[in-house]
PDB file of C-alpha atoms in Angstrom:
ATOM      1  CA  UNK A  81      16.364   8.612   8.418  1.00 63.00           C
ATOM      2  CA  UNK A  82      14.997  10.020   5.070  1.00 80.00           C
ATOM      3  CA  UNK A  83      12.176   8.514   3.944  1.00 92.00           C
ATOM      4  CA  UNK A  84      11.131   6.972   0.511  1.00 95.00           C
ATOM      5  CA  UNK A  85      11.104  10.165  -2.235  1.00 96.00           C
ATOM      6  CA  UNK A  86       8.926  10.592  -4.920  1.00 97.00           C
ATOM      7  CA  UNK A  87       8.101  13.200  -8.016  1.00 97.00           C
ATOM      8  CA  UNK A  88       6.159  14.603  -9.422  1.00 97.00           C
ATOM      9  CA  UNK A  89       3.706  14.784  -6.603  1.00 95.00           C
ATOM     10  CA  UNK A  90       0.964  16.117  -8.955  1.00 96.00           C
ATOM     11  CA  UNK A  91       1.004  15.179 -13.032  1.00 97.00           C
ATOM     12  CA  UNK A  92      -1.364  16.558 -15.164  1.00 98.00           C
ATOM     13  CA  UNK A  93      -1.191  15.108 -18.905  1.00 98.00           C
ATOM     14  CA  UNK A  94      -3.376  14.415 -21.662  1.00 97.00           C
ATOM     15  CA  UNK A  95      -4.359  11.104 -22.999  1.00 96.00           C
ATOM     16  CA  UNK A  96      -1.429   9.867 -25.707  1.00 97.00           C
ATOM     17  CA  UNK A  97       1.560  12.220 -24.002  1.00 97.00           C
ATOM     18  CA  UNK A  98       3.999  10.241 -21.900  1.00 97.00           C
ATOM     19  CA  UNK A  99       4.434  10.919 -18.352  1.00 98.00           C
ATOM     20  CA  UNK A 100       7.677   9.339 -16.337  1.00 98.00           C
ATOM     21  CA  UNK A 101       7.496   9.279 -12.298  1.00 97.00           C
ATOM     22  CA  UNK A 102      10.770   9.039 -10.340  1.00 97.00           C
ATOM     23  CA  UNK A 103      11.425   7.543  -6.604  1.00 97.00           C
ATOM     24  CA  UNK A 104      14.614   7.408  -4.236  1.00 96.00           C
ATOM     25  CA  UNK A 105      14.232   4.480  -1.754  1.00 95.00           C
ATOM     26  CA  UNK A 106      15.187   4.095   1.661  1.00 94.00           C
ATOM     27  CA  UNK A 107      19.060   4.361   1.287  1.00 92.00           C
ATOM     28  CA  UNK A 108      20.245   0.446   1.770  1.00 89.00           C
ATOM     29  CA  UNK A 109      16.826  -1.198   0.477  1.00 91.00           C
ATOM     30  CA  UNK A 110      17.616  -3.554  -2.250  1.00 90.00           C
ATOM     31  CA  UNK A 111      14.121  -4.232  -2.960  1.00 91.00           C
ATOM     32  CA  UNK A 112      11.715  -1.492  -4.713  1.00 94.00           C
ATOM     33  CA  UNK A 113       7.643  -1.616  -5.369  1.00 94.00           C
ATOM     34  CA  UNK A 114       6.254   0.411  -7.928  1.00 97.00           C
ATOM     35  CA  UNK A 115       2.211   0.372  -7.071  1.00 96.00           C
ATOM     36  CA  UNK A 116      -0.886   1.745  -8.700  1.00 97.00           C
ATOM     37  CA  UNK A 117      -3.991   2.773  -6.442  1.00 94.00           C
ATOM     38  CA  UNK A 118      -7.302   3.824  -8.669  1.00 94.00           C
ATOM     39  CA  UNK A 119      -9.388   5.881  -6.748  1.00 90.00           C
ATOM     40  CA  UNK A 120     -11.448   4.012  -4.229  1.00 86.00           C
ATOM     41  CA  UNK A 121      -9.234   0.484  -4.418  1.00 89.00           C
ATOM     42  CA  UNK A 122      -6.154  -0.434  -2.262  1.00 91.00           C
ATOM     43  CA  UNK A 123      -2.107  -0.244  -4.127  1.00 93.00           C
ATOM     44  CA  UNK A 124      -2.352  -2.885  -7.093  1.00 94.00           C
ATOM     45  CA  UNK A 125       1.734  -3.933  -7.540  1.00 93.00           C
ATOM     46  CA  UNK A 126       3.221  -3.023 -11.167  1.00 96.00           C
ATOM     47  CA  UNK A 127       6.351  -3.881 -10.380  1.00 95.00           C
ATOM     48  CA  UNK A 128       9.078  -5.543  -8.086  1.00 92.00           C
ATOM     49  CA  UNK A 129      12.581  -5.226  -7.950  1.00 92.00           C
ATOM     50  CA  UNK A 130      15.293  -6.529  -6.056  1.00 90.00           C
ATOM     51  CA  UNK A 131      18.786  -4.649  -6.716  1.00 88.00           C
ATOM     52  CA  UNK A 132      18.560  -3.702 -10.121  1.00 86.00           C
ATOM     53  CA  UNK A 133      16.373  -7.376 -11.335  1.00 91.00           C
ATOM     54  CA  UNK A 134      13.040  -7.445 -11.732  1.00 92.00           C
ATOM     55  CA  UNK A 135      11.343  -9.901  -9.674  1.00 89.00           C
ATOM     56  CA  UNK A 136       7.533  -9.137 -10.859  1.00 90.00           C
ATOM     57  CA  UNK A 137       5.727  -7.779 -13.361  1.00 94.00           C
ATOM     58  CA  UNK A 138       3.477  -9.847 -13.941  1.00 92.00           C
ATOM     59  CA  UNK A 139       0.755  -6.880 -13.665  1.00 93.00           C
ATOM     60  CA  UNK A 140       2.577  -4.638 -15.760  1.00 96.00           C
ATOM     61  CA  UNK A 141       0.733  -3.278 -18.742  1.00 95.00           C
ATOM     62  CA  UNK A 142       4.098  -3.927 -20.918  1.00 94.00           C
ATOM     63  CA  UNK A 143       2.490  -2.627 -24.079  1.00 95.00           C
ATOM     64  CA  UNK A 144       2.461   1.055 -22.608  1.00 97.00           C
ATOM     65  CA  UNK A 145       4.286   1.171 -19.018  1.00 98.00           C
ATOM     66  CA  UNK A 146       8.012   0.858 -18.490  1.00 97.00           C
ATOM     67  CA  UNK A 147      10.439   0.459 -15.286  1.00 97.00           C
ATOM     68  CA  UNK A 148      13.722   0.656 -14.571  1.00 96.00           C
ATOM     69  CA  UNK A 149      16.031   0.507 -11.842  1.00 95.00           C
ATOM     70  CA  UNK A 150      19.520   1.808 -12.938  1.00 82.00           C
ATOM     71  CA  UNK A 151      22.372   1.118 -10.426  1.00 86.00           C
ATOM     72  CA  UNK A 152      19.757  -0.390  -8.085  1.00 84.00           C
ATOM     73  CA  UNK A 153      18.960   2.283  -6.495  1.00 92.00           C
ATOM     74  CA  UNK A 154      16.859   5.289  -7.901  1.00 96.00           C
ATOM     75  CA  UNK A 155      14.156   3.932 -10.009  1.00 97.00           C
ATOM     76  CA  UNK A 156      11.978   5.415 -12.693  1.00 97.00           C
ATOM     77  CA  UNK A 157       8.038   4.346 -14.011  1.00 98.00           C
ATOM     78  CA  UNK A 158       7.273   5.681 -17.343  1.00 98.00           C
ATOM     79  CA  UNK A 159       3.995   5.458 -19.293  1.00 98.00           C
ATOM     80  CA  UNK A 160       3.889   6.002 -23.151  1.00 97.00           C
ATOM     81  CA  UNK A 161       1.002   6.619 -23.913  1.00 96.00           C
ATOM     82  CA  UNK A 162      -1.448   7.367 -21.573  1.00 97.00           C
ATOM     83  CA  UNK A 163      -4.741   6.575 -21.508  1.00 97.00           C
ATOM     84  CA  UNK A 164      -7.762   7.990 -19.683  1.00 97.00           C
ATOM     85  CA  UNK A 165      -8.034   5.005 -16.814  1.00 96.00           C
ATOM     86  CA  UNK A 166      -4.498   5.681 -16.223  1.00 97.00           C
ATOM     87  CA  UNK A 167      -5.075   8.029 -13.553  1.00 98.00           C
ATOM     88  CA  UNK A 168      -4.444   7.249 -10.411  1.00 97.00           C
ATOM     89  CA  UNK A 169      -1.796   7.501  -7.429  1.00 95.00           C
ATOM     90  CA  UNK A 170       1.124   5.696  -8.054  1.00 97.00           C
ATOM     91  CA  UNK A 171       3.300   4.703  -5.418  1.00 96.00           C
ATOM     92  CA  UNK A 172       6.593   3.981  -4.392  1.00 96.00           C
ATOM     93  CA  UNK A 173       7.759   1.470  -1.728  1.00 94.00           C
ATOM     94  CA  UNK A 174      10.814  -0.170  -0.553  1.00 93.00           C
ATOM     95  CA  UNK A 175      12.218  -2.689   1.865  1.00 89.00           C
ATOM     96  CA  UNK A 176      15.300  -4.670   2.916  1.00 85.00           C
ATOM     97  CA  UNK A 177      14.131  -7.575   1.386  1.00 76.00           C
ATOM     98  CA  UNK A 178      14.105  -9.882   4.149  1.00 56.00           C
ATOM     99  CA  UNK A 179      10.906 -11.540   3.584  1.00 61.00           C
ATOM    100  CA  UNK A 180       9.306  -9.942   6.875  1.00 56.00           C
ATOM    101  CA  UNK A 181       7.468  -7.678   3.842  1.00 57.00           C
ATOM    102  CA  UNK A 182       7.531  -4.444   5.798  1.00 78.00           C
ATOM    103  CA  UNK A 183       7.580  -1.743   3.063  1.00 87.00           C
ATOM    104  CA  UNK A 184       8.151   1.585   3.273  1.00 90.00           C
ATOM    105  CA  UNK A 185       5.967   4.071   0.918  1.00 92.00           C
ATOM    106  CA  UNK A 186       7.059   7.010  -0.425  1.00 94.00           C
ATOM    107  CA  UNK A 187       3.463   9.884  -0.651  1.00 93.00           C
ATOM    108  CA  UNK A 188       2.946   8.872  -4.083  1.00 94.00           C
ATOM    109  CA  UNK A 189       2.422  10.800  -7.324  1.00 96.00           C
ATOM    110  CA  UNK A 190      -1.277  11.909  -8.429  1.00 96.00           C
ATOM    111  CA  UNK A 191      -1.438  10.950 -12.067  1.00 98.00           C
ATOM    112  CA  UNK A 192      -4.645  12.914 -13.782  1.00 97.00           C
ATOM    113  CA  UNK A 193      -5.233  11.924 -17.624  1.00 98.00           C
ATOM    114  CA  UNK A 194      -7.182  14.081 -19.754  1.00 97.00           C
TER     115      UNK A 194
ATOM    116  CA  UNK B 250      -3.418 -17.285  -3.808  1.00 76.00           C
ATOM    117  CA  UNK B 251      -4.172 -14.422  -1.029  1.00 83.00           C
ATOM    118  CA  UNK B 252      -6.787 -12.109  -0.870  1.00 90.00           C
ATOM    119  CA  UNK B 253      -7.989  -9.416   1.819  1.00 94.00           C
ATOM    120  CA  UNK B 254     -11.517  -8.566   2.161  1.00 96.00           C
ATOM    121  CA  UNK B 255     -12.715  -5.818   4.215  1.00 97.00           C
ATOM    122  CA  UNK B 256     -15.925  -5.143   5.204  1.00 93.00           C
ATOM    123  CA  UNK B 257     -17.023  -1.775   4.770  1.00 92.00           C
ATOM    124  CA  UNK B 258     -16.215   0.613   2.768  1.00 94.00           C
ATOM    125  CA  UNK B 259     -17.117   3.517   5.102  1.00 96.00           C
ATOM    126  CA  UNK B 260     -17.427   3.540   9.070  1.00 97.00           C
ATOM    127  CA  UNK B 261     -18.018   6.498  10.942  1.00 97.00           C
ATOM    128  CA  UNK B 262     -17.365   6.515  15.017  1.00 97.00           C
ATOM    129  CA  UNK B 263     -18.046   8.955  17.393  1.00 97.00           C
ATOM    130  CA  UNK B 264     -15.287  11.045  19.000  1.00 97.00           C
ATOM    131  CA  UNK B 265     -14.158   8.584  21.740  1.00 97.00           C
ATOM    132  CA  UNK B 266     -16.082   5.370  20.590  1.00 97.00           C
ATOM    133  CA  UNK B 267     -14.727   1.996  19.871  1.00 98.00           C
ATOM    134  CA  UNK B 268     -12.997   1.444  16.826  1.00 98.00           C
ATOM    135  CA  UNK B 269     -13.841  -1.636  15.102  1.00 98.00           C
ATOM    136  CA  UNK B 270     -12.335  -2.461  11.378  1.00 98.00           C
ATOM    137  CA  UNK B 271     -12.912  -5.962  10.269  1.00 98.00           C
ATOM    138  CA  UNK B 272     -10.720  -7.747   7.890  1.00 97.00           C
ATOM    139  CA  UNK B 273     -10.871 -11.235   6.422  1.00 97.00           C
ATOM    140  CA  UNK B 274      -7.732 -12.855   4.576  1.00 94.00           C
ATOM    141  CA  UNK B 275      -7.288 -15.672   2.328  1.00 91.00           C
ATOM    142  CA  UNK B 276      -4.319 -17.561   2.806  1.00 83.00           C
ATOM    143  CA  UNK B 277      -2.627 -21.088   0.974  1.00 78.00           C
ATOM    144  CA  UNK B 278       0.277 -20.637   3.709  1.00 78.00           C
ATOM    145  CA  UNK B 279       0.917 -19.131   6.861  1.00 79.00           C
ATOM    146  CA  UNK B 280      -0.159 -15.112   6.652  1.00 86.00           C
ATOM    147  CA  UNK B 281       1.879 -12.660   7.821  1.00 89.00           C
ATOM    148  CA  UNK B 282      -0.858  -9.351   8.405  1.00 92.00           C
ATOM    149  CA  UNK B 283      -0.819  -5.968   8.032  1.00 93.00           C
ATOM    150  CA  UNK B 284      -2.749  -2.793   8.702  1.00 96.00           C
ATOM    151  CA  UNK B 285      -1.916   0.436   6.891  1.00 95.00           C
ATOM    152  CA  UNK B 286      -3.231   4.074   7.497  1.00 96.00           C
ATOM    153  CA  UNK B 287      -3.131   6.903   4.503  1.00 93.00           C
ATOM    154  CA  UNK B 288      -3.980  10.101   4.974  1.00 91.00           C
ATOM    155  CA  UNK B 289      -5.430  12.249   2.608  1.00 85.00           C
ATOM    156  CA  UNK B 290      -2.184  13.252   0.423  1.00 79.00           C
ATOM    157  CA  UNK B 291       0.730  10.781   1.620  1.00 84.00           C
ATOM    158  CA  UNK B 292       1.748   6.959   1.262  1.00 86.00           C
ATOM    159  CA  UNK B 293       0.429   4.540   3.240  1.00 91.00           C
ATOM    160  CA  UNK B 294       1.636   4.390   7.190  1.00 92.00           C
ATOM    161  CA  UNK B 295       2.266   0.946   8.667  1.00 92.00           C
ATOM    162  CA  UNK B 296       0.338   0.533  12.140  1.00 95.00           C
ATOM    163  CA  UNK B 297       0.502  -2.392  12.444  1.00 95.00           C
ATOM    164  CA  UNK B 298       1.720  -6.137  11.902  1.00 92.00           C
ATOM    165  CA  UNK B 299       1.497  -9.753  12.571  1.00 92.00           C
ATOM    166  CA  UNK B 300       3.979 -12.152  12.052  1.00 87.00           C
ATOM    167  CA  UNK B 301       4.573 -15.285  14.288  1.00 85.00           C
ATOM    168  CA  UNK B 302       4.050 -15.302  18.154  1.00 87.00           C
ATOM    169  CA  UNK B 303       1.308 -13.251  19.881  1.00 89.00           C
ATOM    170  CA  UNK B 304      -2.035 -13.260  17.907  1.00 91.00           C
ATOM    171  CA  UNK B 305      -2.622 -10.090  19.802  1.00 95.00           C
ATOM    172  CA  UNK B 306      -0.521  -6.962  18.224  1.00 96.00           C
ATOM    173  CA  UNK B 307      -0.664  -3.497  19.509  1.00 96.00           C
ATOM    174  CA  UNK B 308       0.753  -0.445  16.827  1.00 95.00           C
ATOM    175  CA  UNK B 309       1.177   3.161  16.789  1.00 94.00           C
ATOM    176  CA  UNK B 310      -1.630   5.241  17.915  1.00 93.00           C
ATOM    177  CA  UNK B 311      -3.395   3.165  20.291  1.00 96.00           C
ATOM    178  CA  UNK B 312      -4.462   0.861  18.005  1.00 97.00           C
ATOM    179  CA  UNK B 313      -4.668  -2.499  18.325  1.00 97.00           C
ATOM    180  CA  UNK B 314      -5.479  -6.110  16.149  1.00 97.00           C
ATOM    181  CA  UNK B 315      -5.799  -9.629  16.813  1.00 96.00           C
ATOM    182  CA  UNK B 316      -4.928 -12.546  14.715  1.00 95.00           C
ATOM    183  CA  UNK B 317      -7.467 -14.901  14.426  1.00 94.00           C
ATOM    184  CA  UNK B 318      -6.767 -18.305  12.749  1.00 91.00           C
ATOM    185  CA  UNK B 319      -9.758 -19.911  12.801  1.00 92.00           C
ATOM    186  CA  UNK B 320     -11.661 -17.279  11.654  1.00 93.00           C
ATOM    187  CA  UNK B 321      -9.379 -15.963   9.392  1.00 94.00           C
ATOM    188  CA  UNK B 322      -9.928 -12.569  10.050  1.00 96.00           C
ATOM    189  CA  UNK B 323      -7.457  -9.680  11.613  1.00 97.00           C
ATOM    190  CA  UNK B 324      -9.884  -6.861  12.963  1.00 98.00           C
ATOM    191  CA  UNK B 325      -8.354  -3.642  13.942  1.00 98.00           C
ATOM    192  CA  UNK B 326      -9.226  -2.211  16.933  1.00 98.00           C
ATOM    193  CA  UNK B 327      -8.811   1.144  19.292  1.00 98.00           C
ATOM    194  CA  UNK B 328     -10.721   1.850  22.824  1.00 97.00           C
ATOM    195  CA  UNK B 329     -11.446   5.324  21.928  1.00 97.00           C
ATOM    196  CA  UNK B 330     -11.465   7.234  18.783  1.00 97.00           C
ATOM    197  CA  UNK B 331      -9.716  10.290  18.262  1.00 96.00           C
ATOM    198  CA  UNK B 332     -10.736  13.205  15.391  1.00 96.00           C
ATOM    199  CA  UNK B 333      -6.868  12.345  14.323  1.00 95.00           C
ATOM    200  CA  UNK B 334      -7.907   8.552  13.241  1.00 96.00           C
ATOM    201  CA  UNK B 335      -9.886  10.079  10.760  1.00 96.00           C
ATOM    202  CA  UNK B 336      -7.689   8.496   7.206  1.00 96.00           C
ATOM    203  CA  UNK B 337      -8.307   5.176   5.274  1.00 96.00           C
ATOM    204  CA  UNK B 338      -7.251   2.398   6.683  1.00 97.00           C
ATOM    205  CA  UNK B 339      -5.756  -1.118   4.984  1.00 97.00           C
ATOM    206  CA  UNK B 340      -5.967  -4.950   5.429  1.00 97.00           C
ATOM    207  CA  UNK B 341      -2.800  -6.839   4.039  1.00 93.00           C
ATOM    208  CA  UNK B 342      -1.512 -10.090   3.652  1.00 91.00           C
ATOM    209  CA  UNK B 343       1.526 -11.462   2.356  1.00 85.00           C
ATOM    210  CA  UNK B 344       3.225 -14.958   2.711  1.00 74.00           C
ATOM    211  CA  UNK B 345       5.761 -16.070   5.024  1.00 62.00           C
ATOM    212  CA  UNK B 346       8.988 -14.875   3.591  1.00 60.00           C
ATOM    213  CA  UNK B 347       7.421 -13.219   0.625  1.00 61.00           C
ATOM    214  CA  UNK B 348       7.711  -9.819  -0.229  1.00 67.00           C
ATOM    215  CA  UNK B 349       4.476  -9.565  -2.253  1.00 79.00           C
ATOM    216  CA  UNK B 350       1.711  -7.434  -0.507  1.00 86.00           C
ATOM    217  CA  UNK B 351      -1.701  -8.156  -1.471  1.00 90.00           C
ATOM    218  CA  UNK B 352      -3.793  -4.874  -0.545  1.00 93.00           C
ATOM    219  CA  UNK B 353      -7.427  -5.141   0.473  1.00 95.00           C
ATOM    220  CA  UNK B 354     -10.258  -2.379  -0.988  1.00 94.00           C
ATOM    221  CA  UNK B 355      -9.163   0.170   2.359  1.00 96.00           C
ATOM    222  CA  UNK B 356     -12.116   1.535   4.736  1.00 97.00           C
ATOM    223  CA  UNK B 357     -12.445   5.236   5.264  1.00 96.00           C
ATOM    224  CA  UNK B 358     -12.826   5.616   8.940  1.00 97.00           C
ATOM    225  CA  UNK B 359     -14.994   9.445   9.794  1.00 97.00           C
ATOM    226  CA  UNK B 360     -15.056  10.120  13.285  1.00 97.00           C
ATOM    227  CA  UNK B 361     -17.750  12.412  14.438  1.00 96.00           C
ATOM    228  CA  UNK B 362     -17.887  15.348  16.705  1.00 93.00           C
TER     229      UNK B 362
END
């Protein structure tokens, strides 16, 4: 079974540009987790959604980071624009959405801001 | 609310040692408890979990962690350390039937020679 897919792996950008990371889920895993982890701190959740709904965001910085979740399946993070404590790993998870809150991650993406 | 606290932020073992992680949780409803491995360059592993039933859960790798109640903790375990365990390691909690991971701060486990 493929795993959760992510890219870029590695994003290099400088403070201002826009940078947009994409993830493929677990094929037949309604819900998706978009996750930031600074260096040194565990995932922080950005984002939550079940199908193509968003169920959280409440820790979305909505003034500069986007999500989507077309068709409910692939799912795209974009941030416009980006600033300097931006960088980080940001990571992709998904589950079936049962409540038993095993989630899957994808290897992330390295985000480095300039 | 939840929240995972683990102590240490660093713990370095000797090649074939014990393995002792310690995590503390804060939970307004029944936990369900996680441990998570990353190594350097990937996502984050599951090793381990804890839902209902046995308060002692054994995972991938040997490892091993026990569900404590009263003292609220979930300390991850393994007999006998291999140079392979050497990754960060993560405490999480979630609530029964909810989704929502709360992550704790990870511990970098270095296994020595």
């Amino acid at each position: 079974e493929a795993g959760v897919a992510q890219s870029p792996r590695y994003k290099i950008i400088e403070k201002r540009q826009s940078v947009a990371f994409w993830c493929n889920p677990i094929s037949g895993h309604a819900t998706l987790y978009w996750y930031q982890q600074i260096l040194g701190q565990g995932p922080k959740l950005l984002i939550q959604f079940q199908n193509n709904g968003v169920v959280d965001d409440s820790q979305l910085p909505k003034d500069r980071f986007s999500a989507e979740r077309l068709k409910g399946v692939d799912s795209t993070l974009k941030i416009q624009p980006a600033k300097l404590e931006d960088s980080a790993v940001y990571l992709c998870a998904s589950s079936l959405g049962q409540g038993q809150g095993e989630q899957y991650f994808g290897p992330g993406t390295r985000l480095t801001v300039t | 609310a939840q929240s995972v606290t683990q102590l240490g932020s660093h713990v370095s073992v000797s090649e074939g040692a014990l393995v002792l992680l310690r995590c503390n949780y804060s939970s307004s409803v029944p936990p369900y408890l996680f441990w998570y491995v990353q190594y350097p360059n990937q996502g984050l592993q599951l090793l381990l979990k804890y839902t209902t039933g046995a308060t002692l859960v054994k995972g991938i790798n040997g490892f091993e962690a026990e569900f404590k109640k009263s003292e609220t903790s979930f300390h991850l375990t393994k007999p006998s350390a291999h140079m392979s365990d050497a990754a960060e390691y993560f405490c999480a909690v979630s609530g029964l039937r909810d989704d929502k991971i709360i992550f704790g701060k990870g511990t970098r486990l270095h296994i020595l020679p």
